[in-house]
mmCIF file of C-alpha atoms and ligand atoms in Angstrom:
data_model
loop_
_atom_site.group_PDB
_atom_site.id
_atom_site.type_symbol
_atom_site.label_atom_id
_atom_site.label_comp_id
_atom_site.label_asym_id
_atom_site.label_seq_id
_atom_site.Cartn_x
_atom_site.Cartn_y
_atom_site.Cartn_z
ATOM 1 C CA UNK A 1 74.145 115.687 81.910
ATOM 2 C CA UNK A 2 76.977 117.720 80.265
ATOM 3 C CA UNK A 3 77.009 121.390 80.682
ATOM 4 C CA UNK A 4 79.567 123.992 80.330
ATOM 5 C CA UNK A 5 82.688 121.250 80.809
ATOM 6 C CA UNK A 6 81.110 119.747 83.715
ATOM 7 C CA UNK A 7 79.589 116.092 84.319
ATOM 8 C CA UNK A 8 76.569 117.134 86.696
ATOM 9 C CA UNK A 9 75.085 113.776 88.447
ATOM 10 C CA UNK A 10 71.262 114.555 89.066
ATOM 11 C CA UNK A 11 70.552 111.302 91.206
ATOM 12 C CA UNK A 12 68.708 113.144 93.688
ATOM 13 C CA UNK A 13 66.109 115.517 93.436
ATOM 14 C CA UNK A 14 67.462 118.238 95.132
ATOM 15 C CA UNK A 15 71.103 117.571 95.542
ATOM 16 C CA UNK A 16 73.506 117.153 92.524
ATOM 17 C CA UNK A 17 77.490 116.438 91.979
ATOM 18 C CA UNK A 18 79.568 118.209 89.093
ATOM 19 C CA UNK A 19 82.624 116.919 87.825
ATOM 20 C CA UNK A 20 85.100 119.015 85.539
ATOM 21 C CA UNK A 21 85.264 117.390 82.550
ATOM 22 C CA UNK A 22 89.436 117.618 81.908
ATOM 23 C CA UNK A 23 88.766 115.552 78.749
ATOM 24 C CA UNK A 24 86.051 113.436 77.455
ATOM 25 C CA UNK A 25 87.179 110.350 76.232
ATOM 26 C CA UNK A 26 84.158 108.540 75.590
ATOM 27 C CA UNK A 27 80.662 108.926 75.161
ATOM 28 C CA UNK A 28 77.907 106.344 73.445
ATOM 29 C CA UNK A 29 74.777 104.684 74.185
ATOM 30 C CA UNK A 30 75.114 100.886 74.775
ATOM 31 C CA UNK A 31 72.225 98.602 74.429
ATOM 32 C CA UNK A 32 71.080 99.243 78.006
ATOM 33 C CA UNK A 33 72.422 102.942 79.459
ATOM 34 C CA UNK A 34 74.376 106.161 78.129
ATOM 35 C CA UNK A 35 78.224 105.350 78.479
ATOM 36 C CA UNK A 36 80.965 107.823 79.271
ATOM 37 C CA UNK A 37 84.127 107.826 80.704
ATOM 38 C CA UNK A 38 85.873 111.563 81.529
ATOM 39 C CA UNK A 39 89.509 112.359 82.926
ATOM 40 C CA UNK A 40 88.929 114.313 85.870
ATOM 41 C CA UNK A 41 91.947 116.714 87.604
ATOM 42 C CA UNK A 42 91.165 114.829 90.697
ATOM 43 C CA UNK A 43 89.434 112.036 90.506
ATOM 44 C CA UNK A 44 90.911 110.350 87.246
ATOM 45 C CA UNK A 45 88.877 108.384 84.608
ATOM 46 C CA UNK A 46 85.703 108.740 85.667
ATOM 47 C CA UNK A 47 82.784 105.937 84.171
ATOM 48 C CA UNK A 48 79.255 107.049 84.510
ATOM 49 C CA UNK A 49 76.204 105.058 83.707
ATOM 50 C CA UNK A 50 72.820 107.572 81.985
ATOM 51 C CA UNK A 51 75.310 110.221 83.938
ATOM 52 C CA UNK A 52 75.578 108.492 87.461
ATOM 53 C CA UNK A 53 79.015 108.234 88.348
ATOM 54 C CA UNK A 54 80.044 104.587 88.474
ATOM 55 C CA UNK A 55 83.283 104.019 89.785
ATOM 56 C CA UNK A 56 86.531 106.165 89.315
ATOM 57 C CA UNK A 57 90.155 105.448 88.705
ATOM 58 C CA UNK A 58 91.168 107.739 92.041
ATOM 59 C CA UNK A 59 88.511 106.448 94.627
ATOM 60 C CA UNK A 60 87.162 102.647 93.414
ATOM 61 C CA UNK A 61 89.415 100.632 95.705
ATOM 62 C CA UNK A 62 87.802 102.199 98.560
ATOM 63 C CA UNK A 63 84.282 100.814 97.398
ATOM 64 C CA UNK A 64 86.020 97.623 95.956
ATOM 65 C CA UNK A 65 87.882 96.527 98.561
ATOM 66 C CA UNK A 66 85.436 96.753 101.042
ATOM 67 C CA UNK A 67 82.266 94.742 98.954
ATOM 68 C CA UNK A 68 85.081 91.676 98.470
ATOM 69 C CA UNK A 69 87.102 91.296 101.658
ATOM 70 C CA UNK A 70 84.537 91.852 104.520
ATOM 71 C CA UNK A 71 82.430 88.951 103.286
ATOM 72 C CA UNK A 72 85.161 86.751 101.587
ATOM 73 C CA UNK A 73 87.555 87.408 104.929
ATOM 74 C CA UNK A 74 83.989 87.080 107.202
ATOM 75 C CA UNK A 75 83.057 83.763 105.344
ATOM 76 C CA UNK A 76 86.959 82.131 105.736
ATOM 77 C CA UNK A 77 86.756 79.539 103.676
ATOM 78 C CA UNK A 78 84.718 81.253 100.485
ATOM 79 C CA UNK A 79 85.598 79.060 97.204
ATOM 80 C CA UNK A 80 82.227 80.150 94.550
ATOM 81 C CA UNK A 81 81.915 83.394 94.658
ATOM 82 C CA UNK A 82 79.000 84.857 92.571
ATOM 83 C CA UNK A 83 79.316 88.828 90.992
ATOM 84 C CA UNK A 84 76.128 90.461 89.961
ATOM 85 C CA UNK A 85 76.741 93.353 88.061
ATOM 86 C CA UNK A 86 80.470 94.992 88.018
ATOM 87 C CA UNK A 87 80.570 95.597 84.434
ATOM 88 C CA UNK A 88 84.077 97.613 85.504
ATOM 89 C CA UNK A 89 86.057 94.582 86.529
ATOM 90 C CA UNK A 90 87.257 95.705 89.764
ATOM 91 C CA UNK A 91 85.223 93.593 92.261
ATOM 92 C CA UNK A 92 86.383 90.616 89.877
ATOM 93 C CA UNK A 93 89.968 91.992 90.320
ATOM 94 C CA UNK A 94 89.719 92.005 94.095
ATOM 95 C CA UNK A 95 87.643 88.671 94.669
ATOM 96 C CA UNK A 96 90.268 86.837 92.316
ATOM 97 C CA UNK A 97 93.502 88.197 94.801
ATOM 98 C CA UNK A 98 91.914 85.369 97.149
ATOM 99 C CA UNK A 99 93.839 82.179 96.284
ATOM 100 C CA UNK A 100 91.451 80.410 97.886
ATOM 101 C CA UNK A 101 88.443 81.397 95.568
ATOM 102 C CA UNK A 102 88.618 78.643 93.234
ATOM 103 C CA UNK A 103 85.300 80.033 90.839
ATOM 104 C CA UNK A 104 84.169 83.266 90.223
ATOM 105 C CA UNK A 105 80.826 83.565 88.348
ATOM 106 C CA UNK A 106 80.494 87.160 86.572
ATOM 107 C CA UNK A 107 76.507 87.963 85.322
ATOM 108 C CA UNK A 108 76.697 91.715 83.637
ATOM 109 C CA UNK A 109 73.663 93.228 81.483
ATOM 110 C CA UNK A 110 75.862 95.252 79.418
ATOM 111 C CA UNK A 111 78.163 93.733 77.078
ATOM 112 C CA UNK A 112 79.094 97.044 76.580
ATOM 113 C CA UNK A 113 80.015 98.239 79.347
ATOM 114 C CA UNK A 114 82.453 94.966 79.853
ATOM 115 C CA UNK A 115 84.502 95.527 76.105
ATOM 116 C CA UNK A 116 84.168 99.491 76.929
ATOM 117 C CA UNK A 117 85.939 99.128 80.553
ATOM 118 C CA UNK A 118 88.585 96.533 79.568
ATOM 119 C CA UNK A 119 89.426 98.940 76.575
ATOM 120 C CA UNK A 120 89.220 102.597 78.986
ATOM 121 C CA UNK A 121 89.703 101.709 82.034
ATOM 122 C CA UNK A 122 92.001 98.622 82.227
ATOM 123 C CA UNK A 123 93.167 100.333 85.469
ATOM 124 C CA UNK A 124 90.195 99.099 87.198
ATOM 125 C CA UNK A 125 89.721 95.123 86.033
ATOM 126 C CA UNK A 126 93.665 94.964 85.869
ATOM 127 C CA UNK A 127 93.868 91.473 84.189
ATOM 128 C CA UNK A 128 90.430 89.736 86.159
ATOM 129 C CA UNK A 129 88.860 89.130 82.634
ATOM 130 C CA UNK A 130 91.805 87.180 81.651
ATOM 131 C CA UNK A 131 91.701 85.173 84.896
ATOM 132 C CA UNK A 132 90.906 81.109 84.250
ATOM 133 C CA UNK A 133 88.658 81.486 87.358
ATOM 134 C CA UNK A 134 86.189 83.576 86.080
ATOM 135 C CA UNK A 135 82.995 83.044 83.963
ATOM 136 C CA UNK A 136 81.950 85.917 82.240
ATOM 137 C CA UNK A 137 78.154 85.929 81.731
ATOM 138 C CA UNK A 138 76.564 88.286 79.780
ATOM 139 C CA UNK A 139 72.938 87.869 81.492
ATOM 140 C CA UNK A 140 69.672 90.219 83.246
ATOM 141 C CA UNK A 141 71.306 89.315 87.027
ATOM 142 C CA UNK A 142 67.575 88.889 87.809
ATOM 143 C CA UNK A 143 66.916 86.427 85.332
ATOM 144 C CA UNK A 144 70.145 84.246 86.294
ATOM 145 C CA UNK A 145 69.513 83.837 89.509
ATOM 146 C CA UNK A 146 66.339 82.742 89.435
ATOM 147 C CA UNK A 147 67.556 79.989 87.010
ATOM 148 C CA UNK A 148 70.776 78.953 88.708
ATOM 149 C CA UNK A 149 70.777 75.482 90.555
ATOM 150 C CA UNK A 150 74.634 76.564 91.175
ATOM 151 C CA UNK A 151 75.205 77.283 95.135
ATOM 152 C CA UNK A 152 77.665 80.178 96.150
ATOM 153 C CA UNK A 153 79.453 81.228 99.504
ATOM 154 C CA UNK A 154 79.421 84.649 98.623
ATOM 155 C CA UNK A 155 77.250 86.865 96.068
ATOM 156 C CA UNK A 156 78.243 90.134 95.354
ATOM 157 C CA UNK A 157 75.845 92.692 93.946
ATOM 158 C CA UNK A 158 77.708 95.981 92.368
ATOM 159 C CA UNK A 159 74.826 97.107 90.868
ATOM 160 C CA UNK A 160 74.077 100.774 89.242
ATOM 161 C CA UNK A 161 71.023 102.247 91.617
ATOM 162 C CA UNK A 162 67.591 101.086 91.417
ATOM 163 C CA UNK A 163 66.877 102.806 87.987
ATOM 164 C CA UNK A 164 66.575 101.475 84.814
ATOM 165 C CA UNK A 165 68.137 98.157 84.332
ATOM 166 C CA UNK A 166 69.569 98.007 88.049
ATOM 167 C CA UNK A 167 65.831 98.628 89.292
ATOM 168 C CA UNK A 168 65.433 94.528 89.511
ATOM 169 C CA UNK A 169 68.279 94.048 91.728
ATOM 170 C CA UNK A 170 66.983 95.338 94.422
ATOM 171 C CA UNK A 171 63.619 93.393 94.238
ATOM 172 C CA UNK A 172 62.420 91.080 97.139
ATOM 173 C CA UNK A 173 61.981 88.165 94.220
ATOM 174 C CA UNK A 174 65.992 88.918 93.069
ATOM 175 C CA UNK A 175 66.741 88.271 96.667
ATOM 176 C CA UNK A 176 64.742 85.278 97.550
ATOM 177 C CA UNK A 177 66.642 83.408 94.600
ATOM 178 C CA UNK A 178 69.299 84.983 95.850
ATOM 179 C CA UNK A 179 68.982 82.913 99.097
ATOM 180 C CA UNK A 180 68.265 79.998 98.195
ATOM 181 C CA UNK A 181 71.798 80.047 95.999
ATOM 182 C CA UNK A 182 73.603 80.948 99.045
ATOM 183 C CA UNK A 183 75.174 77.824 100.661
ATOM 184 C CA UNK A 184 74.681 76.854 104.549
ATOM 185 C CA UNK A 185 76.957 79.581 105.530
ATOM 186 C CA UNK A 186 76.683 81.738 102.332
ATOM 187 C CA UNK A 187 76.815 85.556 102.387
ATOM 188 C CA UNK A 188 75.062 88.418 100.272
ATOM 189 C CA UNK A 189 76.169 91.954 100.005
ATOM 190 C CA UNK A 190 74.871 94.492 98.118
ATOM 191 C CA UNK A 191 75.495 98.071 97.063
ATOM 192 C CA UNK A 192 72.574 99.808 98.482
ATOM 193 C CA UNK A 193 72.953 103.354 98.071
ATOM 194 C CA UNK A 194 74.061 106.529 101.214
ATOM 195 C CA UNK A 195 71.984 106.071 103.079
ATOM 196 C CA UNK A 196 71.753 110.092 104.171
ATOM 197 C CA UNK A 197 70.199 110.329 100.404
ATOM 198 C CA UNK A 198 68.607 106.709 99.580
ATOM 199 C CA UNK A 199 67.194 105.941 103.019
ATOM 200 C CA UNK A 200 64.216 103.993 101.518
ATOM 201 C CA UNK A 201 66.817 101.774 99.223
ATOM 202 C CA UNK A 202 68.489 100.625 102.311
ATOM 203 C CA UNK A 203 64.708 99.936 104.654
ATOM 204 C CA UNK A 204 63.645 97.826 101.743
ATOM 205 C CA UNK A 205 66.515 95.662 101.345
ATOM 206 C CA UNK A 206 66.631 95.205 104.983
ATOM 207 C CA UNK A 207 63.169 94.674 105.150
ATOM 208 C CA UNK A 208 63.803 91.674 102.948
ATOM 209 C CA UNK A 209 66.859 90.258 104.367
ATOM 210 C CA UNK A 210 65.039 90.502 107.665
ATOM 211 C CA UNK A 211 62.748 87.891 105.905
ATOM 212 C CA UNK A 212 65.127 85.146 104.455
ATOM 213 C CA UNK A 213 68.700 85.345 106.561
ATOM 214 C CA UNK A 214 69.454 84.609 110.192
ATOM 215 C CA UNK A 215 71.872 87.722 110.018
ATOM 216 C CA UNK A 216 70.513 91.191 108.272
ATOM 217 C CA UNK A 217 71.892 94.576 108.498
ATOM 218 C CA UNK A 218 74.794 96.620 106.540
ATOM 219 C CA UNK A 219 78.029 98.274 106.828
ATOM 220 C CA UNK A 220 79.321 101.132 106.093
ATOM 221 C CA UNK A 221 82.264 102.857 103.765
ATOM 222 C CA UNK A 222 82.390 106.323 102.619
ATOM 223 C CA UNK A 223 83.520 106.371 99.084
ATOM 224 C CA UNK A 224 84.471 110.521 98.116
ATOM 225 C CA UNK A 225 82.144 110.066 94.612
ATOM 226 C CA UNK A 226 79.117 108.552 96.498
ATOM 227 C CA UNK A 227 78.303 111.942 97.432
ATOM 228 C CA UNK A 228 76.305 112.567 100.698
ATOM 229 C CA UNK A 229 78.221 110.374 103.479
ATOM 230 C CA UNK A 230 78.904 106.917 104.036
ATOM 231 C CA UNK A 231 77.498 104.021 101.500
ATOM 232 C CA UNK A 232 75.625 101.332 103.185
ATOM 233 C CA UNK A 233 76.592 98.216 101.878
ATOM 234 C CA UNK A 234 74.122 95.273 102.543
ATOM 235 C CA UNK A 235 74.692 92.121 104.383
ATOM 236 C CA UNK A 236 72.675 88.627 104.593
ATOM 237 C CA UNK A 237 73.809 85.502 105.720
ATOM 238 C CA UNK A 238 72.679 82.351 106.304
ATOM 239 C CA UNK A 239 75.324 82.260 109.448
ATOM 240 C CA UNK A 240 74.718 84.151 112.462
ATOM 241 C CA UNK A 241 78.714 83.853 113.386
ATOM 242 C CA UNK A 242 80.186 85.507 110.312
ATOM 243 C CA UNK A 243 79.498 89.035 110.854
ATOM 244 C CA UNK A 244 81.417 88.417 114.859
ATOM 245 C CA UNK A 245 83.727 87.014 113.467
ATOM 246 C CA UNK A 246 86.542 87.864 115.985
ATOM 247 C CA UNK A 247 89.837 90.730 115.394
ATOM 248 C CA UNK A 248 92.479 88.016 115.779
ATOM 249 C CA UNK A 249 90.172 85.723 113.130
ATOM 250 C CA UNK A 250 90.453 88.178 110.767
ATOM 251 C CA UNK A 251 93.883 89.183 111.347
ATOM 252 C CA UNK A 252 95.073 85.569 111.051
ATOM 253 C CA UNK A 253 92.661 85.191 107.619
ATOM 254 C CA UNK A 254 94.139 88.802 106.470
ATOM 255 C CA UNK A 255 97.877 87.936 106.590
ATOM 256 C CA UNK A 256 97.472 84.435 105.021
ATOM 257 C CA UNK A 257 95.443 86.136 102.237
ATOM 258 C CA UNK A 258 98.828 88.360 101.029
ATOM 259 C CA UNK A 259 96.802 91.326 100.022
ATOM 260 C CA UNK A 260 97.829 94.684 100.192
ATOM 261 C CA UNK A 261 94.785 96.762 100.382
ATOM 262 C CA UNK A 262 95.200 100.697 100.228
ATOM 263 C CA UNK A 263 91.586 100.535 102.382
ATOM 264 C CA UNK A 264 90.634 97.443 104.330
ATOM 265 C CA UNK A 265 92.270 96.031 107.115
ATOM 266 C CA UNK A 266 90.780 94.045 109.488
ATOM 267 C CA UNK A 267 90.140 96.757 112.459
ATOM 268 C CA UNK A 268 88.293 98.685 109.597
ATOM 269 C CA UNK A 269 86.209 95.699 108.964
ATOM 270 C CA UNK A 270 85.014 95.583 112.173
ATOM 271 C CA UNK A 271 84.529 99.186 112.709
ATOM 272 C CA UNK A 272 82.155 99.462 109.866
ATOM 273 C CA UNK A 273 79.709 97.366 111.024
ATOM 274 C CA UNK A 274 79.524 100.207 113.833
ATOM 275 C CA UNK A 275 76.548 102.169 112.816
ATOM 276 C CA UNK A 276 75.208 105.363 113.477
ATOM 277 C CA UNK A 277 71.403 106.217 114.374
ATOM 278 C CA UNK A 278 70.282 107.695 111.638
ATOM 279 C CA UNK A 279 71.492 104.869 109.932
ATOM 280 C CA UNK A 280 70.189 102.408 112.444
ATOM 281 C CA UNK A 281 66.626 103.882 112.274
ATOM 282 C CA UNK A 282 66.569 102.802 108.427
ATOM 283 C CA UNK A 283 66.662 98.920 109.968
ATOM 284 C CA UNK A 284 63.183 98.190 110.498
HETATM 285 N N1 SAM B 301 80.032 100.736 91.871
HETATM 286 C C1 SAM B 301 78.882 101.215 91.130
HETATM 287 C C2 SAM B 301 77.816 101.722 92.044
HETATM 288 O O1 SAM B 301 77.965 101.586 93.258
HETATM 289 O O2 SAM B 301 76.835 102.272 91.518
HETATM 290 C C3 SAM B 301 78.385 100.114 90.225
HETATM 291 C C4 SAM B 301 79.358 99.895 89.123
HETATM 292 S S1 SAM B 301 79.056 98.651 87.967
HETATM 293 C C5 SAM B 301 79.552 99.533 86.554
HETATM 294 C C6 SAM B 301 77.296 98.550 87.836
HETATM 295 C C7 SAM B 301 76.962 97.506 86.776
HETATM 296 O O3 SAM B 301 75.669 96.939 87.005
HETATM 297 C C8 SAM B 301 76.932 98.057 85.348
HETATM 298 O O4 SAM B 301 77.943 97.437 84.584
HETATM 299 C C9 SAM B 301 75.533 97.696 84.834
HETATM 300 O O5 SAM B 301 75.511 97.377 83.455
HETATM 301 C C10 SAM B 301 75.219 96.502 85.718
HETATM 302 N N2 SAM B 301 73.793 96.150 85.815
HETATM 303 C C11 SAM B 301 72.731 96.979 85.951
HETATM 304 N N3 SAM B 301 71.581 96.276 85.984
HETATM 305 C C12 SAM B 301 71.933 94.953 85.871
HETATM 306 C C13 SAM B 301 71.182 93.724 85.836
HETATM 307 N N4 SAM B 301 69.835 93.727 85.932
HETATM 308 N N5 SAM B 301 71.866 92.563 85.727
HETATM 309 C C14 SAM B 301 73.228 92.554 85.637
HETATM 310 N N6 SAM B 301 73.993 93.682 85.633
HETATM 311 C C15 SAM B 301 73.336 94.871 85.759
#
């Protein structure tokens, strides 16, 4: 909600994040959710989703960098790479840096949200949506991947929370059709919430990655408008190797990649999967 120049993000019950509004530059209700972007002394453009801040111009290559290189770097050799979700173009913009992905499928709700962030935020997609690679589908995630017959070696699920249209992403049904588009060695990760604030979000999606990959469990990334600690990100695979992948692996994968992330590197990959109790007690 909007009060007195400030964006105040009421995602919690009893803890809430205010943003200065420095100027608002949009604000309209898309098909699916309540649409603003706001510049922001610190942060930049800021996009939130029915308030809940999305991504922002100052701190979205942390979370972007590290939901596309960990499992395209893990995997080695990932050519489909599916995108549920990221309406904002920048997991598309840092899945399509890999050379070696030769098809990226795209499946957004929101139209909206797609024409609104290529207009507003082009600082975030930077060209992706132009890219030959990818296929833009405007589709309910849910609904696509239970009809797919495609097979991918990576999905990626930048979802908003589990509220309103997002609230299907994080079902056990979305991720059993999930799995079984996934190839041999295949890899899922998901945004699932910090876990300090959303313990239950992460328990349940580990609960049902427990159930349909050899490899279940999450990493970690603190992203400064996630408010309340680290983000877990979730991880399935179908390969029990990809996660141990070794330093020197990833070092050798990293440098043949020619990226130039400002928050991954391969040491960081690893250390990430280092998690704390409080965030291993959510693993059932
Ligand atoms: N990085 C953000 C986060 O961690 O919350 C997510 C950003 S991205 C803008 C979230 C996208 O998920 C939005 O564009 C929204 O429209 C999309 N989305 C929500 N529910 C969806 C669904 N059921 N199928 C496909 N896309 C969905």
């Amino acid at each position: 909600m909007t009060e007195d120049g400030w964006n105040t993000e009421r995602l919690h019950d009893h803890f809430a994040q205010s943003l200065r509004i420095g100027e608002m530059l949009y604000d309209s209700k898309t098909e699916h959710q309540r649409l603003k972007v706001f510049q922001n002394g610190t942060f930049g453009r800021v996009l939130t989703l029915d308030d809940v801040v999305q991504t922002t111009e100052g701190d979205n290559f942390i979370y972007h960098e590290m939901l596309t290189h960990v499992p395209i770097l893990a995997h080695g050799a990932a050519k489909r790479v599916l995108i549920i979700g990221g309406g904002d173009g920048g997991i598309a913009r840092e899945v399509l840096k890999h050379a070696t992905v030769d098809h990226v499928t795209m499946v957004e709700i929101d139209a909206g949200v797609v024409d609104f962030s290529k207009e507003y935020l082009p600082m975030l997609s930077q060209g992706a949506f132009d890219d030959p690679r990818l296929n833009l589908v405007i589709d309910d995630g849910a609904a696509f991947m239970k009809e797919t017959d495609a097979k991918f070696d990576v999905i990626i699920v930048d979802s908003t929370d589990p509220i309103g249209p997002g609230e299907v992403l994080f079902t056990d049904t979305f991720y059993g059709h999930a799995a079984r588009a996934l190839t041999s060695e295949g890899i899922i990760v998901t945004q699932n919430g910090v876990p300090f604030m959303q313990g239950a979000e992460l328990t349940n999606t580990m609960r049902a990655f427990q159930a349909l990959f050899a490899d279940a469990t999450c990493y970690l990334a603190t992203i400064p408008t996630y408010v309340g600690g680290p983000m877990a990100l979730g991880w399935g695979s179908h390969s029990e190797s990809a996660r141990t992948v070794d330093l020197a692996t990833l070092e050798a994968r990293f440098a043949a990649a020619g990226i130039a992330p400002d928050y991954y590197t391969p040491a960081v990959h690893k250390a990430a999967f280092a998690l704390p109790g409080y965030v291993k007690k959510l693993i059932p």
